[in-house]
Amino acid sequence: DAGVTQSPTHLIKTRGQQVTLRCSPKSGHDTVSWYQQALGQGPQFIFQYYEEEERQRGNFPDRFSGHQFPNYSSELNVNALLLGDSALYLCASSLDRRGGGGMGYTFGSGTRLTVV
Amino acid sequence: AQTVTQSQPEMSVQEAETVTLSCTYDTSESNYYLFWYKQPPSRQMILVIRQEAYKQQNATENRFSVNFQKAAKSFSLKISDSQLGDTAMYFCAFMKGRETSGSRLTFGEGTQLTVNP
């Protein structure tokens, strides 16, 4: 049973560029959440997608946007990259039919983004 | 807003011994969940143990157990018979219960645990 897969594993971008990160949820999961983890810190919630809609959003600027596809996979897009966007981006999936959490998440291994 | 605090940036323990990691949180919610996650160098966040706030009984998973003190808003993790493979960053996390608008995890800053042979 495949877990959460993220691509690419690493990438380097130049300040001002745009980047797209991809996530395939664990089989049977229908909700995808994205987190940003700066070096030496805990993950910070970016947003969550359920039924192809953004259901909740953390304190991130509009430069961060996302999408969920009918097969539940998801993309995270970041425009006008800043040096401060350098971080590990984690995708987490869950089964969330009741509209609430509690069962925890399954995380991917993340995408390490470096902005130079 | 919820906050999660881990006051121990680093800890070490000898193999086979017991270690306790501390976590405190602040919330006005009455229904919520608490988690401990482990993040090894592979970067994947792995769920170690989960506690439902309305359950008074402390959760246990093999060598891992928690001490959940709801009134004190404390949620510590005890690792018994520590193994070299337990070396990792450990994160305490909070989640509101039964939100209709979606759920999110709020993480602490983490505790780096090193198990020494």
JSON list of C-alpha atoms in Angstrom, two decimals:
[
{"chain": "A", "resi": 1, "resn": "ASP", "atom": "CA", "xyz": [0.00, 0.00, 0.00]},
{"chain": "A", "resi": 2, "resn": "ALA", "atom": "CA", "xyz": [1.69, 3.17, -1.22]},
{"chain": "A", "resi": 3, "resn": "GLY", "atom": "CA", "xyz": [1.92, 5.97, 1.27]},
{"chain": "A", "resi": 4, "resn": "VAL", "atom": "CA", "xyz": [2.06, 9.66, 0.44]},
{"chain": "A", "resi": 5, "resn": "THR", "atom": "CA", "xyz": [4.40, 10.43, -2.43]},
{"chain": "A", "resi": 6, "resn": "GLN", "atom": "CA", "xyz": [5.83, 13.86, -3.17]},
{"chain": "A", "resi": 7, "resn": "SER", "atom": "CA", "xyz": [7.78, 15.16, -6.12]},
{"chain": "A", "resi": 8, "resn": "PRO", "atom": "CA", "xyz": [10.35, 16.37, -6.66]},
{"chain": "A", "resi": 9, "resn": "THR", "atom": "CA", "xyz": [12.44, 15.50, -3.60]},
{"chain": "A", "resi": 10, "resn": "HIS", "atom": "CA", "xyz": [14.76, 18.48, -4.02]},
{"chain": "A", "resi": 11, "resn": "LEU", "atom": "CA", "xyz": [14.84, 21.54, -6.21]},
{"chain": "A", "resi": 12, "resn": "ILE", "atom": "CA", "xyz": [16.65, 24.83, -6.45]},
{"chain": "A", "resi": 13, "resn": "LYS", "atom": "CA", "xyz": [14.95, 27.96, -7.72]},
{"chain": "A", "resi": 14, "resn": "THR", "atom": "CA", "xyz": [15.98, 31.56, -8.21]},
{"chain": "A", "resi": 15, "resn": "ARG", "atom": "CA", "xyz": [14.34, 34.40, -6.32]},
{"chain": "A", "resi": 16, "resn": "GLY", "atom": "CA", "xyz": [11.31, 35.69, -8.23]},
{"chain": "A", "resi": 17, "resn": "GLN", "atom": "CA", "xyz": [10.61, 32.41, -9.99]},
{"chain": "A", "resi": 18, "resn": "GLN", "atom": "CA", "xyz": [7.54, 30.22, -9.60]},
{"chain": "A", "resi": 19, "resn": "VAL", "atom": "CA", "xyz": [7.48, 26.61, -8.38]},
{"chain": "A", "resi": 20, "resn": "THR", "atom": "CA", "xyz": [4.98, 23.74, -8.37]},
{"chain": "A", "resi": 21, "resn": "LEU", "atom": "CA", "xyz": [5.20, 20.87, -5.91]},
{"chain": "A", "resi": 22, "resn": "ARG", "atom": "CA", "xyz": [3.15, 17.70, -6.25]},
{"chain": "A", "resi": 23, "resn": "CYS", "atom": "CA", "xyz": [1.59, 15.24, -3.85]},
{"chain": "A", "resi": 24, "resn": "SER", "atom": "CA", "xyz": [-0.23, 11.93, -4.25]},
{"chain": "A", "resi": 25, "resn": "PRO", "atom": "CA", "xyz": [-2.17, 10.95, -1.13]},
{"chain": "A", "resi": 26, "resn": "LYS", "atom": "CA", "xyz": [-2.22, 7.56, 0.51]},
{"chain": "A", "resi": 27, "resn": "SER", "atom": "CA", "xyz": [-4.66, 5.16, -1.10]},
{"chain": "A", "resi": 28, "resn": "GLY", "atom": "CA", "xyz": [-8.14, 5.68, 0.36]},
{"chain": "A", "resi": 29, "resn": "HIS", "atom": "CA", "xyz": [-7.43, 9.18, 1.65]},
{"chain": "A", "resi": 30, "resn": "ASP", "atom": "CA", "xyz": [-9.43, 12.12, 0.32]},
{"chain": "A", "resi": 31, "resn": "THR", "atom": "CA", "xyz": [-7.95, 15.14, 2.13]},
{"chain": "A", "resi": 32, "resn": "VAL", "atom": "CA", "xyz": [-4.57, 16.74, 1.48]},
{"chain": "A", "resi": 33, "resn": "SER", "atom": "CA", "xyz": [-2.81, 19.29, 3.65]},
{"chain": "A", "resi": 34, "resn": "TRP", "atom": "CA", "xyz": [0.40, 21.19, 3.02]},
{"chain": "A", "resi": 35, "resn": "TYR", "atom": "CA", "xyz": [2.92, 22.30, 5.61]},
{"chain": "A", "resi": 36, "resn": "GLN", "atom": "CA", "xyz": [6.06, 24.41, 5.45]},
{"chain": "A", "resi": 37, "resn": "GLN", "atom": "CA", "xyz": [8.94, 23.41, 7.72]},
{"chain": "A", "resi": 38, "resn": "ALA", "atom": "CA", "xyz": [11.79, 25.87, 7.99]},
{"chain": "A", "resi": 39, "resn": "LEU", "atom": "CA", "xyz": [15.13, 24.51, 9.13]},
{"chain": "A", "resi": 40, "resn": "GLY", "atom": "CA", "xyz": [15.12, 23.68, 12.83]},
{"chain": "A", "resi": 41, "resn": "GLN", "atom": "CA", "xyz": [11.44, 24.50, 13.30]},
{"chain": "A", "resi": 42, "resn": "GLY", "atom": "CA", "xyz": [8.14, 22.71, 13.50]},
{"chain": "A", "resi": 43, "resn": "PRO", "atom": "CA", "xyz": [5.88, 22.49, 10.43]},
{"chain": "A", "resi": 44, "resn": "GLN", "atom": "CA", "xyz": [3.50, 25.38, 9.78]},
{"chain": "A", "resi": 45, "resn": "PHE", "atom": "CA", "xyz": [0.09, 24.76, 8.20]},
{"chain": "A", "resi": 46, "resn": "ILE", "atom": "CA", "xyz": [-0.33, 26.29, 4.76]},
{"chain": "A", "resi": 47, "resn": "PHE", "atom": "CA", "xyz": [-3.74, 25.01, 3.59]},
{"chain": "A", "resi": 48, "resn": "GLN", "atom": "CA", "xyz": [-5.95, 21.97, 3.25]},
{"chain": "A", "resi": 49, "resn": "TYR", "atom": "CA", "xyz": [-7.91, 20.63, 0.28]},
{"chain": "A", "resi": 50, "resn": "TYR", "atom": "CA", "xyz": [-11.00, 18.49, 0.39]},
{"chain": "A", "resi": 51, "resn": "GLU", "atom": "CA", "xyz": [-13.37, 17.73, -2.51]},
{"chain": "A", "resi": 52, "resn": "GLU", "atom": "CA", "xyz": [-11.18, 19.90, -4.75]},
{"chain": "A", "resi": 53, "resn": "GLU", "atom": "CA", "xyz": [-11.72, 22.99, -2.62]},
{"chain": "A", "resi": 54, "resn": "GLU", "atom": "CA", "xyz": [-9.51, 24.86, -0.19]},
{"chain": "A", "resi": 55, "resn": "ARG", "atom": "CA", "xyz": [-11.20, 24.19, 3.11]},
{"chain": "A", "resi": 56, "resn": "GLN", "atom": "CA", "xyz": [-8.85, 25.92, 5.51]},
{"chain": "A", "resi": 57, "resn": "ARG", "atom": "CA", "xyz": [-5.85, 28.20, 5.20]},
{"chain": "A", "resi": 58, "resn": "GLY", "atom": "CA", "xyz": [-3.03, 29.17, 7.50]},
{"chain": "A", "resi": 59, "resn": "ASN", "atom": "CA", "xyz": [-1.24, 32.49, 7.75]},
{"chain": "A", "resi": 60, "resn": "PHE", "atom": "CA", "xyz": [0.45, 32.45, 4.35]},
{"chain": "A", "resi": 61, "resn": "PRO", "atom": "CA", "xyz": [0.30, 35.10, 1.61]},
{"chain": "A", "resi": 62, "resn": "ASP", "atom": "CA", "xyz": [-1.61, 34.72, -1.63]},
{"chain": "A", "resi": 63, "resn": "ARG", "atom": "CA", "xyz": [1.65, 33.83, -3.37]},
{"chain": "A", "resi": 64, "resn": "PHE", "atom": "CA", "xyz": [0.93, 30.36, -2.02]},
{"chain": "A", "resi": 65, "resn": "SER", "atom": "CA", "xyz": [-1.87, 28.64, -3.89]},
{"chain": "A", "resi": 66, "resn": "GLY", "atom": "CA", "xyz": [-2.97, 25.10, -4.45]},
{"chain": "A", "resi": 67, "resn": "HIS", "atom": "CA", "xyz": [-5.18, 22.72, -6.30]},
{"chain": "A", "resi": 68, "resn": "GLN", "atom": "CA", "xyz": [-6.71, 19.31, -5.75]},
{"chain": "A", "resi": 69, "resn": "PHE", "atom": "CA", "xyz": [-7.61, 17.03, -8.62]},
{"chain": "A", "resi": 70, "resn": "PRO", "atom": "CA", "xyz": [-10.51, 14.54, -8.90]},
{"chain": "A", "resi": 71, "resn": "ASN", "atom": "CA", "xyz": [-8.12, 11.69, -8.05]},
{"chain": "A", "resi": 72, "resn": "TYR", "atom": "CA", "xyz": [-7.32, 13.55, -4.77]},
{"chain": "A", "resi": 73, "resn": "SER", "atom": "CA", "xyz": [-3.75, 14.40, -5.75]},
{"chain": "A", "resi": 74, "resn": "SER", "atom": "CA", "xyz": [-2.68, 17.97, -5.09]},
{"chain": "A", "resi": 75, "resn": "GLU", "atom": "CA", "xyz": [-0.30, 20.68, -6.17]},
{"chain": "A", "resi": 76, "resn": "LEU", "atom": "CA", "xyz": [1.24, 23.53, -4.21]},
{"chain": "A", "resi": 77, "resn": "ASN", "atom": "CA", "xyz": [2.25, 26.59, -6.21]},
{"chain": "A", "resi": 78, "resn": "VAL", "atom": "CA", "xyz": [4.43, 29.40, -4.95]},
{"chain": "A", "resi": 79, "resn": "ASN", "atom": "CA", "xyz": [4.85, 32.56, -7.03]},
{"chain": "A", "resi": 80, "resn": "ALA", "atom": "CA", "xyz": [7.47, 35.28, -6.80]},
{"chain": "A", "resi": 81, "resn": "LEU", "atom": "CA", "xyz": [9.77, 33.16, -4.67]},
{"chain": "A", "resi": 82, "resn": "LEU", "atom": "CA", "xyz": [11.61, 34.80, -1.79]},
{"chain": "A", "resi": 83, "resn": "LEU", "atom": "CA", "xyz": [14.73, 33.60, -0.03]},
{"chain": "A", "resi": 84, "resn": "GLY", "atom": "CA", "xyz": [12.55, 33.01, 3.02]},
{"chain": "A", "resi": 85, "resn": "ASP", "atom": "CA", "xyz": [10.51, 30.43, 1.14]},
{"chain": "A", "resi": 86, "resn": "SER", "atom": "CA", "xyz": [13.43, 28.02, 1.41]},
{"chain": "A", "resi": 87, "resn": "ALA", "atom": "CA", "xyz": [12.11, 25.14, 3.47]},
{"chain": "A", "resi": 88, "resn": "LEU", "atom": "CA", "xyz": [10.92, 21.56, 3.50]},
{"chain": "A", "resi": 89, "resn": "TYR", "atom": "CA", "xyz": [7.38, 21.34, 2.17]},
{"chain": "A", "resi": 90, "resn": "LEU", "atom": "CA", "xyz": [5.42, 18.44, 3.60]},
{"chain": "A", "resi": 91, "resn": "CYS", "atom": "CA", "xyz": [2.23, 16.97, 2.22]},
{"chain": "A", "resi": 92, "resn": "ALA", "atom": "CA", "xyz": [-0.08, 15.04, 4.52]},
{"chain": "A", "resi": 93, "resn": "SER", "atom": "CA", "xyz": [-3.18, 13.06, 3.63]},
{"chain": "A", "resi": 94, "resn": "SER", "atom": "CA", "xyz": [-6.05, 11.88, 5.78]},
{"chain": "A", "resi": 95, "resn": "LEU", "atom": "CA", "xyz": [-9.46, 10.32, 5.58]},
{"chain": "A", "resi": 96, "resn": "ASP", "atom": "CA", "xyz": [-11.71, 13.14, 6.57]},
{"chain": "A", "resi": 97, "resn": "ARG", "atom": "CA", "xyz": [-15.26, 12.32, 5.51]},
{"chain": "A", "resi": 98, "resn": "ARG", "atom": "CA", "xyz": [-16.83, 13.68, 8.69]},
{"chain": "A", "resi": 99, "resn": "GLY", "atom": "CA", "xyz": [-15.39, 17.10, 8.13]},
{"chain": "A", "resi": 100, "resn": "GLY", "atom": "CA", "xyz": [-13.22, 16.82, 11.19]},
{"chain": "A", "resi": 101, "resn": "GLY", "atom": "CA", "xyz": [-9.83, 15.40, 12.04]},
{"chain": "A", "resi": 102, "resn": "GLY", "atom": "CA", "xyz": [-8.64, 13.29, 14.89]},
{"chain": "A", "resi": 103, "resn": "MET", "atom": "CA", "xyz": [-7.29, 10.27, 13.11]},
{"chain": "A", "resi": 104, "resn": "GLY", "atom": "CA", "xyz": [-4.01, 11.92, 12.38]},
{"chain": "A", "resi": 105, "resn": "TYR", "atom": "CA", "xyz": [-2.27, 12.23, 9.11]},
{"chain": "A", "resi": 106, "resn": "THR", "atom": "CA", "xyz": [0.06, 10.25, 6.87]},
{"chain": "A", "resi": 107, "resn": "PHE", "atom": "CA", "xyz": [2.97, 12.41, 5.78]},
{"chain": "A", "resi": 108, "resn": "GLY", "atom": "CA", "xyz": [5.18, 12.28, 2.76]},
{"chain": "A", "resi": 109, "resn": "SER", "atom": "CA", "xyz": [8.95, 12.74, 2.91]},
{"chain": "A", "resi": 110, "resn": "GLY", "atom": "CA", "xyz": [8.69, 16.27, 1.63]},
{"chain": "A", "resi": 111, "resn": "THR", "atom": "CA", "xyz": [10.21, 18.46, -1.05]},
{"chain": "A", "resi": 112, "resn": "ARG", "atom": "CA", "xyz": [13.29, 20.42, -0.06]},
{"chain": "A", "resi": 113, "resn": "LEU", "atom": "CA", "xyz": [13.06, 23.80, -1.79]},
{"chain": "A", "resi": 114, "resn": "THR", "atom": "CA", "xyz": [16.09, 26.07, -1.88]},
{"chain": "A", "resi": 115, "resn": "VAL", "atom": "CA", "xyz": [15.68, 29.61, -3.18]},
{"chain": "A", "resi": 116, "resn": "VAL", "atom": "CA", "xyz": [18.90, 31.35, -4.21]},
{"chain": "B", "resi": 1, "resn": "ALA", "atom": "CA", "xyz": [-5.40, 30.31, 18.56]},
{"chain": "B", "resi": 2, "resn": "GLN", "atom": "CA", "xyz": [-3.67, 27.24, 19.83]},
{"chain": "B", "resi": 3, "resn": "THR", "atom": "CA", "xyz": [-0.01, 27.11, 20.82]},
{"chain": "B", "resi": 4, "resn": "VAL", "atom": "CA", "xyz": [2.22, 24.14, 21.51]},
{"chain": "B", "resi": 5, "resn": "THR", "atom": "CA", "xyz": [5.46, 24.50, 23.45]},
{"chain": "B", "resi": 6, "resn": "GLN", "atom": "CA", "xyz": [8.33, 22.05, 23.71]},
{"chain": "B", "resi": 7, "resn": "SER", "atom": "CA", "xyz": [10.87, 23.41, 26.16]},
{"chain": "B", "resi": 8, "resn": "GLN", "atom": "CA", "xyz": [13.61, 20.85, 25.51]},
{"chain": "B", "resi": 9, "resn": "PRO", "atom": "CA", "xyz": [15.40, 21.54, 22.21]},
{"chain": "B", "resi": 10, "resn": "GLU", "atom": "CA", "xyz": [17.72, 18.55, 22.71]},
{"chain": "B", "resi": 11, "resn": "MET", "atom": "CA", "xyz": [17.83, 15.47, 24.87]},
{"chain": "B", "resi": 12, "resn": "SER", "atom": "CA", "xyz": [19.98, 12.36, 25.03]},
{"chain": "B", "resi": 13, "resn": "VAL", "atom": "CA", "xyz": [19.54, 8.97, 26.62]},
{"chain": "B", "resi": 14, "resn": "GLN", "atom": "CA", "xyz": [21.49, 5.76, 26.87]},
{"chain": "B", "resi": 15, "resn": "GLU", "atom": "CA", "xyz": [20.27, 2.75, 24.98]},
{"chain": "B", "resi": 16, "resn": "ALA", "atom": "CA", "xyz": [17.76, 0.66, 26.99]},
{"chain": "B", "resi": 17, "resn": "GLU", "atom": "CA", "xyz": [17.00, 3.50, 29.40]},
{"chain": "B", "resi": 18, "resn": "THR", "atom": "CA", "xyz": [13.84, 5.58, 29.72]},
{"chain": "B", "resi": 19, "resn": "VAL", "atom": "CA", "xyz": [13.40, 9.18, 28.62]},
{"chain": "B", "resi": 20, "resn": "THR", "atom": "CA", "xyz": [10.53, 11.65, 28.90]},
{"chain": "B", "resi": 21, "resn": "LEU", "atom": "CA", "xyz": [9.88, 14.48, 26.46]},
{"chain": "B", "resi": 22, "resn": "SER", "atom": "CA", "xyz": [7.80, 17.43, 27.63]},
{"chain": "B", "resi": 23, "resn": "CYS", "atom": "CA", "xyz": [5.02, 19.30, 25.86]},
{"chain": "B", "resi": 24, "resn": "THR", "atom": "CA", "xyz": [2.58, 21.94, 27.02]},
{"chain": "B", "resi": 25, "resn": "TYR", "atom": "CA", "xyz": [-0.21, 23.52, 25.03]},
{"chain": "B", "resi": 26, "resn": "ASP", "atom": "CA", "xyz": [-2.68, 26.32, 25.31]},
{"chain": "B", "resi": 27, "resn": "THR", "atom": "CA", "xyz": [-6.25, 26.17, 24.05]},
{"chain": "B", "resi": 28, "resn": "SER", "atom": "CA", "xyz": [-9.77, 27.17, 24.96]},
{"chain": "B", "resi": 29, "resn": "GLU", "atom": "CA", "xyz": [-11.19, 24.13, 23.17]},
{"chain": "B", "resi": 30, "resn": "SER", "atom": "CA", "xyz": [-12.72, 21.28, 25.11]},
{"chain": "B", "resi": 31, "resn": "ASN", "atom": "CA", "xyz": [-12.65, 18.70, 22.33]},
{"chain": "B", "resi": 32, "resn": "TYR", "atom": "CA", "xyz": [-9.29, 18.12, 20.73]},
{"chain": "B", "resi": 33, "resn": "TYR", "atom": "CA", "xyz": [-6.57, 15.61, 19.95]},
{"chain": "B", "resi": 34, "resn": "LEU", "atom": "CA", "xyz": [-2.90, 15.52, 20.81]},
{"chain": "B", "resi": 35, "resn": "PHE", "atom": "CA", "xyz": [-0.17, 13.73, 18.91]},
{"chain": "B", "resi": 36, "resn": "TRP", "atom": "CA", "xyz": [3.50, 12.90, 19.09]},
{"chain": "B", "resi": 37, "resn": "TYR", "atom": "CA", "xyz": [5.26, 12.64, 15.75]},
{"chain": "B", "resi": 38, "resn": "LYS", "atom": "CA", "xyz": [8.77, 11.40, 15.04]},
{"chain": "B", "resi": 39, "resn": "GLN", "atom": "CA", "xyz": [10.85, 12.84, 12.19]},
{"chain": "B", "resi": 40, "resn": "PRO", "atom": "CA", "xyz": [14.01, 10.85, 11.44]},
{"chain": "B", "resi": 41, "resn": "PRO", "atom": "CA", "xyz": [16.65, 12.06, 8.95]},
{"chain": "B", "resi": 42, "resn": "SER", "atom": "CA", "xyz": [14.50, 10.59, 6.18]},
{"chain": "B", "resi": 43, "resn": "ARG", "atom": "CA", "xyz": [12.25, 13.62, 6.84]},
{"chain": "B", "resi": 44, "resn": "GLN", "atom": "CA", "xyz": [8.98, 11.69, 6.87]},
{"chain": "B", "resi": 45, "resn": "MET", "atom": "CA", "xyz": [6.78, 12.60, 9.82]},
{"chain": "B", "resi": 46, "resn": "ILE", "atom": "CA", "xyz": [5.72, 9.38, 11.53]},
{"chain": "B", "resi": 47, "resn": "LEU", "atom": "CA", "xyz": [2.85, 9.20, 14.03]},
{"chain": "B", "resi": 48, "resn": "VAL", "atom": "CA", "xyz": [4.06, 7.78, 17.33]},
{"chain": "B", "resi": 49, "resn": "ILE", "atom": "CA", "xyz": [1.00, 8.09, 19.54]},
{"chain": "B", "resi": 50, "resn": "ARG", "atom": "CA", "xyz": [-2.37, 9.85, 19.67]},
{"chain": "B", "resi": 51, "resn": "GLN", "atom": "CA", "xyz": [-4.51, 10.97, 22.61]},
{"chain": "B", "resi": 52, "resn": "GLU", "atom": "CA", "xyz": [-8.15, 12.04, 22.57]},
{"chain": "B", "resi": 53, "resn": "ALA", "atom": "CA", "xyz": [-8.80, 14.80, 25.08]},
{"chain": "B", "resi": 54, "resn": "TYR", "atom": "CA", "xyz": [-12.07, 13.37, 26.33]},
{"chain": "B", "resi": 55, "resn": "LYS", "atom": "CA", "xyz": [-10.39, 10.10, 27.30]},
{"chain": "B", "resi": 56, "resn": "GLN", "atom": "CA", "xyz": [-8.85, 10.15, 30.76]},
{"chain": "B", "resi": 57, "resn": "GLN", "atom": "CA", "xyz": [-6.83, 7.02, 30.17]},
{"chain": "B", "resi": 58, "resn": "ASN", "atom": "CA", "xyz": [-3.33, 7.70, 28.92]},
{"chain": "B", "resi": 59, "resn": "ALA", "atom": "CA", "xyz": [-2.53, 6.28, 25.49]},
{"chain": "B", "resi": 60, "resn": "THR", "atom": "CA", "xyz": [0.16, 3.62, 25.10]},
{"chain": "B", "resi": 61, "resn": "GLU", "atom": "CA", "xyz": [1.80, 2.09, 22.04]},
{"chain": "B", "resi": 62, "resn": "ASN", "atom": "CA", "xyz": [4.33, -0.59, 22.90]},
{"chain": "B", "resi": 63, "resn": "ARG", "atom": "CA", "xyz": [7.38, 1.24, 24.35]},
{"chain": "B", "resi": 64, "resn": "PHE", "atom": "CA", "xyz": [5.71, 4.64, 24.00]},
{"chain": "B", "resi": 65, "resn": "SER", "atom": "CA", "xyz": [3.27, 6.10, 26.50]},
{"chain": "B", "resi": 66, "resn": "VAL", "atom": "CA", "xyz": [1.95, 9.52, 27.37]},
{"chain": "B", "resi": 67, "resn": "ASN", "atom": "CA", "xyz": [1.16, 11.37, 30.56]},
{"chain": "B", "resi": 68, "resn": "PHE", "atom": "CA", "xyz": [-1.85, 13.51, 29.67]},
{"chain": "B", "resi": 69, "resn": "GLN", "atom": "CA", "xyz": [-2.73, 16.13, 32.29]},
{"chain": "B", "resi": 70, "resn": "LYS", "atom": "CA", "xyz": [-5.70, 18.00, 30.83]},
{"chain": "B", "resi": 71, "resn": "ALA", "atom": "CA", "xyz": [-6.07, 20.56, 33.61]},
{"chain": "B", "resi": 72, "resn": "ALA", "atom": "CA", "xyz": [-2.39, 21.43, 33.43]},
{"chain": "B", "resi": 73, "resn": "LYS", "atom": "CA", "xyz": [-2.45, 21.27, 29.61]},
{"chain": "B", "resi": 74, "resn": "SER", "atom": "CA", "xyz": [0.53, 18.99, 29.65]},
{"chain": "B", "resi": 75, "resn": "PHE", "atom": "CA", "xyz": [1.22, 16.07, 27.30]},
{"chain": "B", "resi": 76, "resn": "SER", "atom": "CA", "xyz": [4.56, 14.33, 27.86]},
{"chain": "B", "resi": 77, "resn": "LEU", "atom": "CA", "xyz": [5.93, 11.33, 25.97]},
{"chain": "B", "resi": 78, "resn": "LYS", "atom": "CA", "xyz": [7.75, 8.52, 27.75]},
{"chain": "B", "resi": 79, "resn": "ILE", "atom": "CA", "xyz": [9.97, 6.20, 25.74]},
{"chain": "B", "resi": 80, "resn": "SER", "atom": "CA", "xyz": [10.94, 3.02, 27.57]},
{"chain": "B", "resi": 81, "resn": "ASP", "atom": "CA", "xyz": [13.82, 0.71, 26.64]},
{"chain": "B", "resi": 82, "resn": "SER", "atom": "CA", "xyz": [15.22, 3.32, 24.24]},
{"chain": "B", "resi": 83, "resn": "GLN", "atom": "CA", "xyz": [16.65, 1.99, 20.99]},
{"chain": "B", "resi": 84, "resn": "LEU", "atom": "CA", "xyz": [19.15, 3.50, 18.57]},
{"chain": "B", "resi": 85, "resn": "GLY", "atom": "CA", "xyz": [16.37, 3.75, 16.00]},
{"chain": "B", "resi": 86, "resn": "ASP", "atom": "CA", "xyz": [14.49, 6.13, 18.28]},
{"chain": "B", "resi": 87, "resn": "THR", "atom": "CA", "xyz": [17.04, 8.83, 17.45]},
{"chain": "B", "resi": 88, "resn": "ALA", "atom": "CA", "xyz": [15.00, 11.53, 15.71]},
{"chain": "B", "resi": 89, "resn": "MET", "atom": "CA", "xyz": [13.29, 14.88, 16.08]},
{"chain": "B", "resi": 90, "resn": "TYR", "atom": "CA", "xyz": [10.07, 14.54, 18.06]},
{"chain": "B", "resi": 91, "resn": "PHE", "atom": "CA", "xyz": [7.17, 16.94, 17.60]},
{"chain": "B", "resi": 92, "resn": "CYS", "atom": "CA", "xyz": [4.17, 17.43, 19.81]},
{"chain": "B", "resi": 93, "resn": "ALA", "atom": "CA", "xyz": [1.04, 18.48, 17.88]},
{"chain": "B", "resi": 94, "resn": "PHE", "atom": "CA", "xyz": [-2.52, 19.67, 18.57]},
{"chain": "B", "resi": 95, "resn": "MET", "atom": "CA", "xyz": [-5.69, 19.34, 16.52]},
{"chain": "B", "resi": 96, "resn": "LYS", "atom": "CA", "xyz": [-9.18, 20.67, 17.20]},
{"chain": "B", "resi": 97, "resn": "GLY", "atom": "CA", "xyz": [-11.88, 18.05, 17.24]},
{"chain": "B", "resi": 98, "resn": "ARG", "atom": "CA", "xyz": [-14.79, 17.79, 14.81]},
{"chain": "B", "resi": 99, "resn": "GLU", "atom": "CA", "xyz": [-14.30, 21.05, 12.96]},
{"chain": "B", "resi": 100, "resn": "THR", "atom": "CA", "xyz": [-16.69, 21.39, 10.07]},
{"chain": "B", "resi": 101, "resn": "SER", "atom": "CA", "xyz": [-14.36, 23.79, 8.31]},
{"chain": "B", "resi": 102, "resn": "GLY", "atom": "CA", "xyz": [-11.45, 21.40, 8.29]},
{"chain": "B", "resi": 103, "resn": "SER", "atom": "CA", "xyz": [-8.68, 20.32, 10.59]},
{"chain": "B", "resi": 104, "resn": "ARG", "atom": "CA", "xyz": [-5.09, 21.39, 10.96]},
{"chain": "B", "resi": 105, "resn": "LEU", "atom": "CA", "xyz": [-2.17, 20.31, 13.07]},
{"chain": "B", "resi": 106, "resn": "THR", "atom": "CA", "xyz": [-0.39, 22.87, 15.21]},
{"chain": "B", "resi": 107, "resn": "PHE", "atom": "CA", "xyz": [3.15, 21.74, 15.97]},
{"chain": "B", "resi": 108, "resn": "GLY", "atom": "CA", "xyz": [5.66, 22.57, 18.64]},
{"chain": "B", "resi": 109, "resn": "GLU", "atom": "CA", "xyz": [9.26, 23.45, 17.83]},
{"chain": "B", "resi": 110, "resn": "GLY", "atom": "CA", "xyz": [10.50, 19.92, 18.35]},
{"chain": "B", "resi": 111, "resn": "THR", "atom": "CA", "xyz": [12.93, 18.04, 20.59]},
{"chain": "B", "resi": 112, "resn": "GLN", "atom": "CA", "xyz": [15.97, 16.36, 19.07]},
{"chain": "B", "resi": 113, "resn": "LEU", "atom": "CA", "xyz": [16.42, 13.02, 20.84]},
{"chain": "B", "resi": 114, "resn": "THR", "atom": "CA", "xyz": [19.70, 11.15, 20.56]},
{"chain": "B", "resi": 115, "resn": "VAL", "atom": "CA", "xyz": [19.99, 7.59, 21.82]},
{"chain": "B", "resi": 116, "resn": "ASN", "atom": "CA", "xyz": [23.58, 6.71, 22.66]},
{"chain": "B", "resi": 117, "resn": "PRO", "atom": "CA", "xyz": [24.96, 3.13, 22.51]}
]
